PDB file of C-alpha atoms in Angstrom:
ATOM      1  CA  MET A 722      14.480 -17.946  61.897  1.00 69.00           C
ATOM      2  CA  ASN A 723      15.721 -21.512  62.452  1.00 79.00           C
ATOM      3  CA  ARG A 724      17.979 -23.162  59.918  1.00 85.00           C
ATOM      4  CA  ILE A 725      15.306 -25.369  58.325  1.00 84.00           C
ATOM      5  CA  ASP A 726      13.062 -22.360  57.650  1.00 82.00           C
ATOM      6  CA  ARG A 727      16.059 -20.450  56.315  1.00 88.00           C
ATOM      7  CA  LEU A 728      17.053 -23.258  53.931  1.00 90.00           C
ATOM      8  CA  PHE A 729      13.502 -23.422  52.635  1.00 85.00           C
ATOM      9  CA  GLY A 730      13.466 -19.618  52.258  1.00 87.00           C
ATOM     10  CA  ILE A 731      16.734 -19.672  50.303  1.00 91.00           C
ATOM     11  CA  LEU A 732      15.376 -22.386  48.009  1.00 87.00           C
ATOM     12  CA  THR A 733      12.183 -20.405  47.399  1.00 84.00           C
ATOM     13  CA  LEU A 734      14.256 -17.311  46.600  1.00 87.00           C
ATOM     14  CA  LEU A 735      16.457 -19.271  44.193  1.00 88.00           C
ATOM     15  CA  GLN A 736      13.436 -20.689  42.400  1.00 81.00           C
ATOM     16  CA  SER A 737      11.918 -17.224  41.989  1.00 77.00           C
ATOM     17  CA  ARG A 738      14.883 -15.895  39.998  1.00 83.00           C
ATOM     18  CA  LYS A 739      17.337 -17.095  37.361  1.00 86.00           C
ATOM     19  CA  TYR A 740      20.364 -16.044  39.414  1.00 92.00           C
ATOM     20  CA  VAL A 741      20.741 -14.810  43.001  1.00 93.00           C
ATOM     21  CA  LYS A 742      24.033 -13.420  44.271  1.00 94.00           C
ATOM     22  CA  GLY A 743      25.459 -14.629  47.570  1.00 94.00           C
ATOM     23  CA  ASP A 744      25.518 -11.113  49.024  1.00 94.00           C
ATOM     24  CA  GLU A 745      21.805 -10.762  48.344  1.00 93.00           C
ATOM     25  CA  ILE A 746      21.067 -14.043  50.133  1.00 95.00           C
ATOM     26  CA  ALA A 747      23.174 -12.907  53.075  1.00 94.00           C
ATOM     27  CA  ASP A 748      21.338  -9.576  53.285  1.00 92.00           C
ATOM     28  CA  ARG A 749      17.897 -11.129  52.865  1.00 90.00           C
ATOM     29  CA  PHE A 750      18.380 -13.640  55.704  1.00 92.00           C
ATOM     30  CA  ASP A 751      20.766 -11.570  57.827  1.00 90.00           C
ATOM     31  CA  ILE A 752      23.567 -14.152  57.720  1.00 93.00           C
ATOM     32  CA  SER A 753      27.253 -14.078  56.829  1.00 94.00           C
ATOM     33  CA  THR A 754      28.661 -15.019  53.427  1.00 92.00           C
ATOM     34  CA  ARG A 755      30.286 -18.053  55.057  1.00 94.00           C
ATOM     35  CA  THR A 756      26.864 -19.202  56.290  1.00 95.00           C
ATOM     36  CA  VAL A 757      25.485 -18.793  52.764  1.00 95.00           C
ATOM     37  CA  TYR A 758      28.160 -21.184  51.503  1.00 95.00           C
ATOM     38  CA  ARG A 759      27.274 -23.710  54.198  1.00 95.00           C
ATOM     39  CA  ASP A 760      23.535 -23.436  53.489  1.00 95.00           C
ATOM     40  CA  ILE A 761      24.035 -23.912  49.738  1.00 95.00           C
ATOM     41  CA  LYS A 762      26.169 -26.968  50.482  1.00 94.00           C
ATOM     42  CA  ALA A 763      23.404 -28.284  52.751  1.00 93.00           C
ATOM     43  CA  LEU A 764      20.828 -27.873  49.973  1.00 92.00           C
ATOM     44  CA  ASN A 765      23.058 -29.843  47.597  1.00 91.00           C
ATOM     45  CA  GLU A 766      23.460 -32.583  50.189  1.00 91.00           C
ATOM     46  CA  LEU A 767      19.663 -32.783  50.406  1.00 87.00           C
ATOM     47  CA  GLY A 768      19.581 -33.550  46.686  1.00 87.00           C
ATOM     48  CA  ILE A 769      18.645 -30.083  45.493  1.00 89.00           C
ATOM     49  CA  PRO A 770      20.897 -29.192  42.536  1.00 91.00           C
ATOM     50  CA  VAL A 771      22.127 -25.647  43.216  1.00 93.00           C
ATOM     51  CA  GLY A 772      24.833 -24.347  40.876  1.00 93.00           C
ATOM     52  CA  PHE A 773      26.987 -21.247  40.753  1.00 94.00           C
ATOM     53  CA  GLU A 774      28.068 -19.048  37.863  1.00 93.00           C
ATOM     54  CA  PRO A 775      30.778 -16.395  38.376  1.00 93.00           C
ATOM     55  CA  ASN A 776      29.566 -12.775  38.240  1.00 92.00           C
ATOM     56  CA  LYS A 777      25.939 -13.952  38.169  1.00 93.00           C
ATOM     57  CA  GLY A 778      25.296 -15.962  41.310  1.00 94.00           C
ATOM     58  CA  TYR A 779      23.584 -19.127  42.483  1.00 95.00           C
ATOM     59  CA  PHE A 780      20.846 -20.913  40.564  1.00 92.00           C
ATOM     60  CA  VAL A 781      18.703 -24.026  40.749  1.00 89.00           C
ATOM     61  CA  VAL A 782      19.597 -26.358  37.881  1.00 88.00           C
ATOM     62  CA  ASP A 783      16.946 -26.275  35.175  1.00 80.00           C
ATOM     63  CA  GLY A 784      14.492 -29.149  35.422  1.00 74.00           C
ATOM     64  CA  TYR A 785      14.357 -29.374  39.216  1.00 72.00           C
ATOM     65  CA  PHE A 786      10.792 -29.201  40.457  1.00 62.00           C
ATOM     66  CA  LEU A 787       9.601 -28.483  43.983  1.00 58.00           C
ATOM     67  CA  ARG A 788       6.075 -29.602  44.800  1.00 57.00           C
ATOM     68  CA  PRO A 789       3.527 -26.862  45.536  1.00 55.00           C
ATOM     69  CA  VAL A 790       4.037 -25.319  48.966  1.00 59.00           C
ATOM     70  CA  SER A 791       1.472 -24.475  51.603  1.00 64.00           C
ATOM     71  CA  PHE A 792       0.971 -20.797  52.282  1.00 70.00           C
ATOM     72  CA  SER A 793       0.454 -19.392  55.733  1.00 76.00           C
ATOM     73  CA  LEU A 794      -2.804 -17.591  56.464  1.00 78.00           C
ATOM     74  CA  GLU A 795      -0.874 -14.314  56.791  1.00 84.00           C
ATOM     75  CA  GLU A 796       0.671 -14.766  53.329  1.00 81.00           C
ATOM     76  CA  ALA A 797      -2.705 -15.567  51.790  1.00 81.00           C
ATOM     77  CA  ASN A 798      -4.258 -12.530  53.498  1.00 84.00           C
ATOM     78  CA  ALA A 799      -1.540 -10.308  52.022  1.00 85.00           C
ATOM     79  CA  LEU A 800      -2.253 -11.681  48.548  1.00 83.00           C
ATOM     80  CA  LEU A 801      -5.970 -11.121  49.075  1.00 83.00           C
ATOM     81  CA  LEU A 802      -5.301  -7.502  50.012  1.00 84.00           C
ATOM     82  CA  MET A 803      -3.318  -6.993  46.801  1.00 85.00           C
ATOM     83  CA  GLU A 804      -6.146  -8.507  44.742  1.00 82.00           C
ATOM     84  CA  ASN A 805      -8.472  -5.779  45.987  1.00 77.00           C
ATOM     85  CA  LEU A 806      -5.914  -3.066  45.283  1.00 80.00           C
ATOM     86  CA  LEU A 807      -5.536  -4.352  41.726  1.00 82.00           C
ATOM     87  CA  THR A 808      -9.090  -3.217  41.091  1.00 75.00           C
ATOM     88  CA  GLY A 809      -7.801   0.338  40.928  1.00 78.00           C
ATOM     89  CA  PHE A 810      -4.315  -0.151  39.531  1.00 84.00           C
ATOM     90  CA  ALA A 811      -4.578  -2.875  36.877  1.00 87.00           C
ATOM     91  CA  ASP A 812      -6.620  -3.726  33.817  1.00 88.00           C
ATOM     92  CA  LYS A 813      -8.871  -6.728  33.157  1.00 88.00           C
ATOM     93  CA  SER A 814      -6.054  -8.961  31.900  1.00 90.00           C
ATOM     94  CA  ILE A 815      -3.891  -8.498  34.997  1.00 89.00           C
ATOM     95  CA  ARG A 816      -6.851  -8.858  37.358  1.00 86.00           C
ATOM     96  CA  ARG A 817      -7.832 -12.104  35.619  1.00 87.00           C
ATOM     97  CA  HIS A 818      -4.318 -13.593  35.818  1.00 87.00           C
ATOM     98  CA  TYR A 819      -3.874 -12.534  39.452  1.00 87.00           C
ATOM     99  CA  SER A 820      -7.219 -14.030  40.424  1.00 84.00           C
ATOM    100  CA  SER A 821      -6.218 -17.301  38.740  1.00 81.00           C
ATOM    101  CA  ALA A 822      -2.907 -17.339  40.624  1.00 82.00           C
ATOM    102  CA  LEU A 823      -4.659 -16.611  43.928  1.00 81.00           C
ATOM    103  CA  ASN A 824      -7.038 -19.528  43.342  1.00 79.00           C
ATOM    104  CA  LYS A 825      -3.994 -21.808  43.049  1.00 76.00           C
ATOM    105  CA  VAL A 826      -2.809 -20.494  46.404  1.00 77.00           C
ATOM    106  CA  LYS A 827      -6.206 -21.206  47.949  1.00 78.00           C
ATOM    107  CA  ALA A 828      -6.158 -24.727  46.485  1.00 70.00           C
ATOM    108  CA  VAL A 829      -3.181 -25.772  48.644  1.00 70.00           C
ATOM    109  CA  MET A 830      -4.520 -24.245  51.869  1.00 76.00           C
ATOM    110  CA  ARG A 831      -6.067 -26.248  54.685  1.00 77.00           C
ATOM    111  CA  ASP A 832      -9.848 -26.127  55.097  1.00 76.00           C
ATOM    112  CA  SER A 833      -9.554 -24.169  58.356  1.00 82.00           C
ATOM    113  CA  GLN A 834      -7.421 -21.556  56.588  1.00 81.00           C
ATOM    114  CA  LYS A 835      -9.886 -21.330  53.702  1.00 79.00           C
ATOM    115  CA  GLU A 836     -12.722 -20.645  56.144  1.00 84.00           C
ATOM    116  CA  LYS A 837     -10.780 -17.791  57.749  1.00 85.00           C
ATOM    117  CA  LEU A 838      -9.870 -16.388  54.341  1.00 83.00           C
ATOM    118  CA  GLU A 839     -13.502 -16.457  53.196  1.00 82.00           C
ATOM    119  CA  TYR A 840     -14.496 -14.696  56.415  1.00 85.00           C
ATOM    120  CA  LEU A 841     -11.939 -11.987  55.757  1.00 85.00           C
ATOM    121  CA  ILE A 842     -13.184 -11.609  52.163  1.00 81.00           C
ATOM    122  CA  SER A 843     -16.730 -11.003  53.404  1.00 82.00           C
ATOM    123  CA  ASN A 844     -15.534  -8.394  55.909  1.00 85.00           C
ATOM    124  CA  MET A 845     -13.199  -6.259  53.841  1.00 82.00           C
ATOM    125  CA  ARG A 846     -14.244  -3.418  51.520  1.00 79.00           C
ATOM    126  CA  PHE A 847     -12.388  -0.761  49.555  1.00 76.00           C
ATOM    127  CA  GLN A 848     -13.576   2.736  48.728  1.00 76.00           C
ATOM    128  CA  LEU A 849     -11.491   3.868  45.759  1.00 71.00           C
ATOM    129  CA  PRO A 850     -11.281   7.366  44.240  1.00 72.00           C
ATOM    130  CA  ARG A 851     -13.394   7.855  41.128  1.00 70.00           C
ATOM    131  CA  ASP A 852     -10.294   7.855  38.910  1.00 66.00           C
ATOM    132  CA  LEU A 853      -9.239   4.476  40.323  1.00 63.00           C
ATOM    133  CA  LYS A 854     -12.358   2.439  39.650  1.00 55.00           C
ATOM    134  CA  GLY A 855     -10.480  -0.022  37.435  1.00 56.00           C
ATOM    135  CA  HIS A 856      -9.208   0.149  33.904  1.00 73.00           C
ATOM    136  CA  ASP A 857     -11.694  -1.145  31.350  1.00 78.00           C
ATOM    137  CA  TYR A 858      -9.230  -2.553  28.823  1.00 87.00           C
ATOM    138  CA  GLU A 859      -7.136  -5.712  28.433  1.00 90.00           C
ATOM    139  CA  HIS A 860      -3.751  -4.630  27.101  1.00 94.00           C
ATOM    140  CA  LEU A 861      -1.327  -4.821  30.033  1.00 94.00           C
ATOM    141  CA  SER A 862      -0.567  -8.544  29.784  1.00 93.00           C
ATOM    142  CA  ALA A 863       0.091  -8.278  26.040  1.00 95.00           C
ATOM    143  CA  LEU A 864       2.273  -5.213  26.609  1.00 96.00           C
ATOM    144  CA  GLN A 865       4.256  -7.003  29.322  1.00 95.00           C
ATOM    145  CA  GLU A 866       4.864  -9.924  26.958  1.00 94.00           C
ATOM    146  CA  ALA A 867       6.042  -7.602  24.176  1.00 96.00           C
ATOM    147  CA  VAL A 868       8.426  -5.770  26.526  1.00 95.00           C
ATOM    148  CA  VAL A 869       9.958  -9.050  27.712  1.00 94.00           C
ATOM    149  CA  SER A 870      10.169 -10.685  24.279  1.00 94.00           C
ATOM    150  CA  LYS A 871      11.288  -7.420  22.616  1.00 95.00           C
ATOM    151  CA  THR A 872       8.760  -7.744  19.820  1.00 97.00           C
ATOM    152  CA  VAL A 873       7.169  -5.013  17.697  1.00 97.00           C
ATOM    153  CA  LEU A 874       3.526  -4.019  18.240  1.00 98.00           C
ATOM    154  CA  ASP A 875       0.965  -2.560  15.869  1.00 98.00           C
ATOM    155  CA  ILE A 876      -1.492  -0.389  17.747  1.00 97.00           C
ATOM    156  CA  ARG A 877      -4.505   1.746  16.931  1.00 97.00           C
ATOM    157  CA  TYR A 878      -4.210   4.817  19.155  1.00 97.00           C
ATOM    158  CA  CYS A 879      -6.605   7.622  20.040  1.00 95.00           C
ATOM    159  CA  LYS A 880      -5.110  10.945  21.120  1.00 92.00           C
ATOM    160  CA  ALA A 881      -6.694  13.199  23.747  1.00 90.00           C
ATOM    161  CA  ASP A 882      -8.379  15.250  20.999  1.00 93.00           C
ATOM    162  CA  GLY A 883     -10.073  12.138  19.579  1.00 93.00           C
ATOM    163  CA  GLN A 884      -7.807  11.782  16.546  1.00 94.00           C
ATOM    164  CA  GLU A 885      -6.962   8.140  15.762  1.00 95.00           C
ATOM    165  CA  SER A 886      -3.842   6.792  14.092  1.00 95.00           C
ATOM    166  CA  ASP A 887      -2.064   3.498  13.433  1.00 97.00           C
ATOM    167  CA  ARG A 888       1.368   3.152  14.995  1.00 97.00           C
ATOM    168  CA  ARG A 889       4.106   0.522  14.926  1.00 98.00           C
ATOM    169  CA  ILE A 890       6.079   0.675  18.163  1.00 97.00           C
ATOM    170  CA  GLU A 891       8.894  -1.055  20.002  1.00 97.00           C
ATOM    171  CA  PRO A 892       7.688  -1.097  23.654  1.00 97.00           C
ATOM    172  CA  VAL A 893      10.558  -0.293  26.012  1.00 96.00           C
ATOM    173  CA  GLY A 894       8.623  -0.492  29.275  1.00 95.00           C
ATOM    174  CA  LEU A 895       5.570   0.420  31.324  1.00 95.00           C
ATOM    175  CA  ILE A 896       5.196   3.293  33.793  1.00 94.00           C
ATOM    176  CA  PHE A 897       2.274   4.084  36.087  1.00 91.00           C
ATOM    177  CA  TYR A 898       1.878   7.809  36.734  1.00 89.00           C
ATOM    178  CA  ALA A 899      -0.914  10.381  36.945  1.00 84.00           C
ATOM    179  CA  LEU A 900      -3.329   7.520  37.840  1.00 83.00           C
ATOM    180  CA  ASN A 901      -2.808   5.792  34.470  1.00 88.00           C
ATOM    181  CA  TRP A 902      -0.575   3.194  32.851  1.00 92.00           C
ATOM    182  CA  HIS A 903       1.680   4.426  30.048  1.00 95.00           C
ATOM    183  CA  VAL A 904       3.794   2.414  27.603  1.00 96.00           C
ATOM    184  CA  ILE A 905       7.036   4.027  26.461  1.00 96.00           C
ATOM    185  CA  GLY A 906       7.852   2.971  22.921  1.00 96.00           C
ATOM    186  CA  TRP A 907       9.989   3.788  19.913  1.00 96.00           C
ATOM    187  CA  CYS A 908       7.507   4.914  17.256  1.00 97.00           C
ATOM    188  CA  HIS A 909       8.438   3.836  13.721  1.00 96.00           C
ATOM    189  CA  LEU A 910       6.230   6.582  12.282  1.00 95.00           C
ATOM    190  CA  ARG A 911       7.741   9.469  14.278  1.00 94.00           C
ATOM    191  CA  LYS A 912      11.260   7.984  14.475  1.00 95.00           C
ATOM    192  CA  ASP A 913      11.345   8.914  18.138  1.00 95.00           C
ATOM    193  CA  TYR A 914      10.180   7.774  21.562  1.00 96.00           C
ATOM    194  CA  ARG A 915       6.564   8.379  22.484  1.00 95.00           C
ATOM    195  CA  ASP A 916       4.515   8.044  25.656  1.00 95.00           C
ATOM    196  CA  PHE A 917       1.271   6.169  24.898  1.00 96.00           C
ATOM    197  CA  ARG A 918      -1.452   6.126  27.540  1.00 94.00           C
ATOM    198  CA  VAL A 919      -2.622   2.504  27.655  1.00 95.00           C
ATOM    199  CA  SER A 920      -6.306   3.401  28.159  1.00 92.00           C
ATOM    200  CA  ARG A 921      -6.229   5.182  24.760  1.00 95.00           C
ATOM    201  CA  ILE A 922      -5.024   2.107  22.857  1.00 96.00           C
ATOM    202  CA  ILE A 923      -8.021   0.974  20.831  1.00 96.00           C
ATOM    203  CA  SER A 924      -6.496  -2.253  19.540  1.00 96.00           C
ATOM    204  CA  LEU A 925      -3.160  -4.011  19.775  1.00 96.00           C
ATOM    205  CA  ARG A 926      -1.425  -6.740  17.762  1.00 96.00           C
ATOM    206  CA  ASN A 927       1.914  -8.380  18.439  1.00 97.00           C
ATOM    207  CA  THR A 928       3.671  -8.750  15.065  1.00 97.00           C
ATOM    208  CA  GLY A 929       6.197 -11.230  16.406  1.00 96.00           C
ATOM    209  CA  LEU A 930       8.937  -9.207  14.722  1.00 97.00           C
ATOM    210  CA  PRO A 931      12.069  -8.425  16.774  1.00 96.00           C
ATOM    211  CA  PHE A 932      13.052  -4.864  17.642  1.00 96.00           C
ATOM    212  CA  GLN A 933      14.895  -3.061  14.851  1.00 95.00           C
ATOM    213  CA  LYS A 934      16.523  -0.666  17.298  1.00 92.00           C
ATOM    214  CA  THR A 935      18.853  -2.373  19.782  1.00 88.00           C
ATOM    215  CA  ASP A 936      20.054   0.501  21.968  1.00 92.00           C
ATOM    216  CA  HIS A 937      16.907   1.605  23.795  1.00 94.00           C
ATOM    217  CA  PRO A 938      17.487   3.547  27.046  1.00 93.00           C
ATOM    218  CA  SER A 939      16.228   2.025  30.283  1.00 91.00           C
ATOM    219  CA  VAL A 940      12.797   2.930  31.646  1.00 91.00           C
ATOM    220  CA  SER A 941      14.585   4.674  34.526  1.00 89.00           C
ATOM    221  CA  GLU A 942      15.823   7.283  32.051  1.00 90.00           C
ATOM    222  CA  PHE A 943      12.276   8.014  30.921  1.00 91.00           C
ATOM    223  CA  MET A 944      11.151   8.317  34.546  1.00 88.00           C
ATOM    224  CA  LYS A 945      13.381  11.385  34.860  1.00 87.00           C
ATOM    225  CA  GLN A 946      11.405  13.084  32.069  1.00 84.00           C
ATOM    226  CA  LEU A 947       7.896  12.555  33.456  1.00 82.00           C
ATOM    227  CA  PRO A 948       5.646  15.646  33.306  1.00 73.00           C
ATOM    228  CA  VAL A 949       4.643  15.114  36.949  1.00 69.00           C
ATOM    229  CA  ASP A 950       6.796  14.845  40.048  1.00 64.00           C
ATOM    230  CA  TYR A 951       5.749  11.315  41.059  1.00 53.00           C
TER     231      TYR A 951
END
């Protein structure tokens, strides 16, 4: 990778995250820490405001905007492949948002690239297992938002035996296992953590209220307790 491509890659990485540590940049681009310092200095000299915060890393100063970039055909093809895989692993809300994002990628591609992409679309098919034919609900985006904003949800939930109940939960995180999405949440009714299969959520409402409990374990801890070994 030449230096210009590397500088652009570092900038793209910085814009994708709030903070990026120097060691991570060095590992990602296979360069020394000294070279990272020089590259950051070069970006600043080009007028790109890159700052540094101890113990956190480098960051692009808030407010800086980089015009939309052109994607290579290989990058667009990879995104197209993921769109097809989402049919089996995501719900309607995620598929809709991903499709919208992919259209923005296509919008900045050259006409010749678009033609090749359309050709690939017409010559690629997926045969998915019956249990991965797509999830016919639209809760994942709302659940993601609640996890990030740490806000309480009211849900109507149907258990495996058909019994329905209203629950108020604090969603800690999402886990995909046994071919289904599950939300791990602190249940106000049971005063304990519960594993709710997303496909069994009948309705969902974000209350906007902040979590009452502030010491939730990480999702990694719940992964250790999964009833299946994957």
